[in-house]
């Protein structure tokens, strides 16, 4: 898959007519979608086999969170949504966490909020509460003015390959993001809740 995506990028650097360029763009987008699906399935299999190992490292928390917001801000602005980042409490300068997995979780939650919001706002709120000596518990909240989730679908959205929303929005994902996010958060000793 990486070979296909690489060649598509190389070919796009050549002078091409619009029809060929459009075809290459479709090929690249389809390849990226398939690569995401493959990676999601591999993540899920690793989690379910109990082979997931967390790798906590020191993270500069504010810089880390601002980089997440920066990635999502481009998507929000493309839809003319207001994206707000709020520190509900003073945050520690640094924390120990698996940066890759935490990024994956937060990008999934914020990405879903942007995907399912057509107008209005997406708010990303972070708070820290003391947990033990020299430890804090981080609380991440994502709120949006999107379409919402029917009460009978709330628990289903965490099942593998299940998606809520319209057919158009469902085609934009694999239905594994929330499943993987919840399992990663549980591996970190916490959980995800939705209302």
GROMACS .gro file of C-alpha atoms in nm:
model
  195
    1UNK     CA    1   0.000   0.000   0.000
    2UNK     CA    2   0.285   0.237   0.082
    3UNK     CA    3   0.435   0.164  -0.261
    4UNK     CA    4   0.110   0.258  -0.434
    5UNK     CA    5   0.079   0.578  -0.234
    6UNK     CA    6   0.444   0.665  -0.299
    7UNK     CA    7   0.414   0.618  -0.675
    8UNK     CA    8   0.094   0.824  -0.679
    9UNK     CA    9   0.283   1.109  -0.511
   10UNK     CA   10   0.573   1.079  -0.755
   11UNK     CA   11   0.342   1.078  -1.058
   12UNK     CA   12   0.155   1.385  -0.929
   13UNK     CA   13   0.480   1.584  -0.952
   14UNK     CA   14   0.482   1.541  -1.331
   15UNK     CA   15   0.302   1.778  -1.567
   16UNK     CA   16  -0.038   1.610  -1.610
   17UNK     CA   17  -0.372   1.697  -1.759
   18UNK     CA   18  -0.666   1.747  -1.521
   19UNK     CA   19  -0.826   1.408  -1.595
   20UNK     CA   20  -0.509   1.212  -1.508
   21UNK     CA   21  -0.442   1.430  -1.202
   22UNK     CA   22  -0.798   1.373  -1.082
   23UNK     CA   23  -0.751   0.996  -1.127
   24UNK     CA   24  -0.427   1.005  -0.928
   25UNK     CA   25  -0.598   1.203  -0.651
   26UNK     CA   26  -0.875   0.942  -0.632
   27UNK     CA   27  -0.616   0.663  -0.630
   28UNK     CA   28  -0.424   0.832  -0.350
   29UNK     CA   29  -0.736   0.901  -0.140
   30UNK     CA   30  -0.856   0.543  -0.186
   31UNK     CA   31  -0.514   0.409  -0.093
   32UNK     CA   32  -0.503   0.626   0.220
   33UNK     CA   33  -0.849   0.503   0.316
   34UNK     CA   34  -0.743   0.139   0.273
   35UNK     CA   35  -0.423   0.198   0.469
   36UNK     CA   36  -0.626   0.349   0.753
   37UNK     CA   37  -0.859   0.047   0.749
   38UNK     CA   38  -0.565  -0.196   0.754
   39UNK     CA   39  -0.397  -0.009   1.041
   40UNK     CA   40  -0.723   0.007   1.237
   41UNK     CA   41  -0.779  -0.367   1.199
   42UNK     CA   42  -0.420  -0.437   1.305
   43UNK     CA   43  -0.456  -0.210   1.610
   44UNK     CA   44  -0.782  -0.382   1.707
   45UNK     CA   45  -0.630  -0.730   1.664
   46UNK     CA   46  -0.329  -0.634   1.875
   47UNK     CA   47  -0.550  -0.494   2.151
   48UNK     CA   48  -0.782  -0.796   2.153
   49UNK     CA   49  -0.486  -1.037   2.157
   50UNK     CA   50  -0.351  -0.858   2.463
   51UNK     CA   51  -0.034  -0.761   2.274
   52UNK     CA   52  -0.072  -0.388   2.310
   53UNK     CA   53   0.208  -0.235   2.511
   54UNK     CA   54   0.188   0.123   2.626
   55UNK     CA   55   0.509   0.325   2.607
   56UNK     CA   56   0.485   0.618   2.850
   57UNK     CA   57   0.735   0.896   2.788
   58UNK     CA   58   0.762   1.253   2.917
   59UNK     CA   59   0.535   1.489   2.721
   60UNK     CA   60   0.522   1.867   2.730
   61UNK     CA   61   0.146   1.872   2.781
   62UNK     CA   62   0.048   2.219   2.658
   63UNK     CA   63   0.259   2.195   2.342
   64UNK     CA   64   0.124   1.845   2.277
   65UNK     CA   65  -0.239   1.957   2.314
   66UNK     CA   66  -0.183   2.266   2.099
   67UNK     CA   67  -0.039   2.046   1.822
   68UNK     CA   68  -0.352   1.828   1.834
   69UNK     CA   69  -0.572   2.137   1.812
   70UNK     CA   70  -0.361   2.268   1.522
   71UNK     CA   71  -0.418   1.950   1.322
   72UNK     CA   72  -0.794   1.958   1.380
   73UNK     CA   73  -0.821   2.335   1.332
   74UNK     CA   74  -0.758   2.300   0.957
   75UNK     CA   75  -1.049   2.055   0.926
   76UNK     CA   76  -1.275   2.277   1.137
   77UNK     CA   77  -1.190   2.589   0.937
   78UNK     CA   78  -1.259   2.404   0.610
   79UNK     CA   79  -1.615   2.353   0.740
   80UNK     CA   80  -1.631   2.707   0.886
   81UNK     CA   81  -1.663   2.573   1.240
   82UNK     CA   82  -1.535   2.750   1.549
   83UNK     CA   83  -1.285   2.531   1.736
   84UNK     CA   84  -1.213   2.628   2.096
   85UNK     CA   85  -0.943   2.485   2.322
   86UNK     CA   86  -1.006   2.544   2.692
   87UNK     CA   87  -0.787   2.462   2.989
   88UNK     CA   88  -1.054   2.423   3.257
   89UNK     CA   89  -0.791   2.401   3.532
   90UNK     CA   90  -0.421   2.477   3.540
   91UNK     CA   91  -0.244   2.192   3.362
   92UNK     CA   92   0.090   2.042   3.460
   93UNK     CA   93   0.382   2.141   3.240
   94UNK     CA   94   0.468   1.779   3.166
   95UNK     CA   95   0.318   1.435   3.208
   96UNK     CA   96   0.416   1.073   3.148
   97UNK     CA   97   0.192   0.914   2.886
   98UNK     CA   98   0.201   0.710   2.567
   99UNK     CA   99   0.215   1.007   2.332
  100UNK     CA  100   0.130   0.809   2.017
  101UNK     CA  101  -0.177   0.643   2.167
  102UNK     CA  102  -0.300   0.959   2.339
  103UNK     CA  103  -0.265   1.151   2.010
  104UNK     CA  104  -0.458   0.876   1.831
  105UNK     CA  105  -0.743   0.894   2.083
  106UNK     CA  106  -0.771   1.273   2.087
  107UNK     CA  107  -0.749   1.305   1.707
  108UNK     CA  108  -1.023   1.045   1.673
  109UNK     CA  109  -1.256   1.217   1.920
  110UNK     CA  110  -1.197   1.565   1.779
  111UNK     CA  111  -1.208   1.438   1.420
  112UNK     CA  112  -1.549   1.279   1.486
  113UNK     CA  113  -1.676   1.602   1.639
  114UNK     CA  114  -1.575   1.797   1.329
  115UNK     CA  115  -1.707   1.528   1.093
  116UNK     CA  116  -2.052   1.524   1.254
  117UNK     CA  117  -2.086   1.902   1.298
  118UNK     CA  118  -2.210   2.103   1.001
  119UNK     CA  119  -2.224   2.443   1.170
  120UNK     CA  120  -2.147   2.590   1.505
  121UNK     CA  121  -1.868   2.493   1.741
  122UNK     CA  122  -1.641   2.219   1.863
  123UNK     CA  123  -1.499   2.266   2.212
  124UNK     CA  124  -1.198   2.075   2.342
  125UNK     CA  125  -1.171   2.112   2.719
  126UNK     CA  126  -0.895   1.969   2.938
  127UNK     CA  127  -0.878   1.959   3.317
  128UNK     CA  128  -0.635   1.810   3.566
  129UNK     CA  129  -0.726   1.683   3.912
  130UNK     CA  130  -0.485   1.555   4.178
  131UNK     CA  131  -0.480   1.175   4.189
  132UNK     CA  132  -0.192   1.090   4.423
  133UNK     CA  133   0.138   1.242   4.528
  134UNK     CA  134   0.298   1.391   4.215
  135UNK     CA  135   0.022   1.243   3.998
  136UNK     CA  136  -0.272   1.402   3.822
  137UNK     CA  137  -0.569   1.260   3.639
  138UNK     CA  138  -0.640   1.430   3.308
  139UNK     CA  139  -0.999   1.475   3.195
  140UNK     CA  140  -1.056   1.541   2.825
  141UNK     CA  141  -1.395   1.661   2.703
  142UNK     CA  142  -1.509   1.716   2.347
  143UNK     CA  143  -1.840   1.895   2.295
  144UNK     CA  144  -1.997   2.001   1.967
  145UNK     CA  145  -2.313   2.141   1.812
  146UNK     CA  146  -2.336   1.848   1.570
  147UNK     CA  147  -2.620   1.615   1.486
  148UNK     CA  148  -2.587   1.417   1.809
  149UNK     CA  149  -2.636   1.047   1.867
  150UNK     CA  150  -2.971   0.877   1.914
  151UNK     CA  151  -2.998   0.743   2.273
  152UNK     CA  152  -3.041   0.386   2.144
  153UNK     CA  153  -2.711   0.416   1.951
  154UNK     CA  154  -2.489   0.550   2.231
  155UNK     CA  155  -2.336   0.217   2.337
  156UNK     CA  156  -2.334   0.079   1.981
  157UNK     CA  157  -2.089   0.343   1.861
  158UNK     CA  158  -1.815   0.168   2.059
  159UNK     CA  159  -1.871  -0.165   1.879
  160UNK     CA  160  -1.632  -0.261   1.596
  161UNK     CA  161  -1.744  -0.157   1.246
  162UNK     CA  162  -2.055   0.019   1.379
  163UNK     CA  163  -2.115   0.380   1.281
  164UNK     CA  164  -2.393   0.622   1.359
  165UNK     CA  165  -2.517   0.900   1.137
  166UNK     CA  166  -2.603   0.935   0.772
  167UNK     CA  167  -2.470   0.704   0.500
  168UNK     CA  168  -2.248   0.985   0.367
  169UNK     CA  169  -2.080   1.039   0.704
  170UNK     CA  170  -2.048   0.665   0.766
  171UNK     CA  171  -1.856   0.625   0.440
  172UNK     CA  172  -1.591   0.864   0.576
  173UNK     CA  173  -1.461   0.613   0.833
  174UNK     CA  174  -1.409   0.249   0.921
  175UNK     CA  175  -1.622   0.221   1.234
  176UNK     CA  176  -1.317   0.125   1.439
  177UNK     CA  177  -1.198   0.461   1.573
  178UNK     CA  178  -1.417   0.470   1.883
  179UNK     CA  179  -1.370   0.099   1.949
  180UNK     CA  180  -0.993   0.139   1.945
  181UNK     CA  181  -1.006   0.466   2.138
  182UNK     CA  182  -1.214   0.314   2.417
  183UNK     CA  183  -0.988   0.010   2.445
  184UNK     CA  184  -0.676   0.228   2.451
  185UNK     CA  185  -0.824   0.450   2.721
  186UNK     CA  186  -0.921   0.143   2.924
  187UNK     CA  187  -0.565   0.010   2.887
  188UNK     CA  188  -0.456   0.344   3.038
  189UNK     CA  189  -0.681   0.284   3.340
  190UNK     CA  190  -0.974   0.507   3.243
  191UNK     CA  191  -1.282   0.508   3.018
  192UNK     CA  192  -1.475   0.708   2.760
  193UNK     CA  193  -1.830   0.825   2.825
  194UNK     CA  194  -2.075   0.995   2.592
  195UNK     CA  195  -2.388   1.200   2.645
   0.00000   0.00000   0.00000
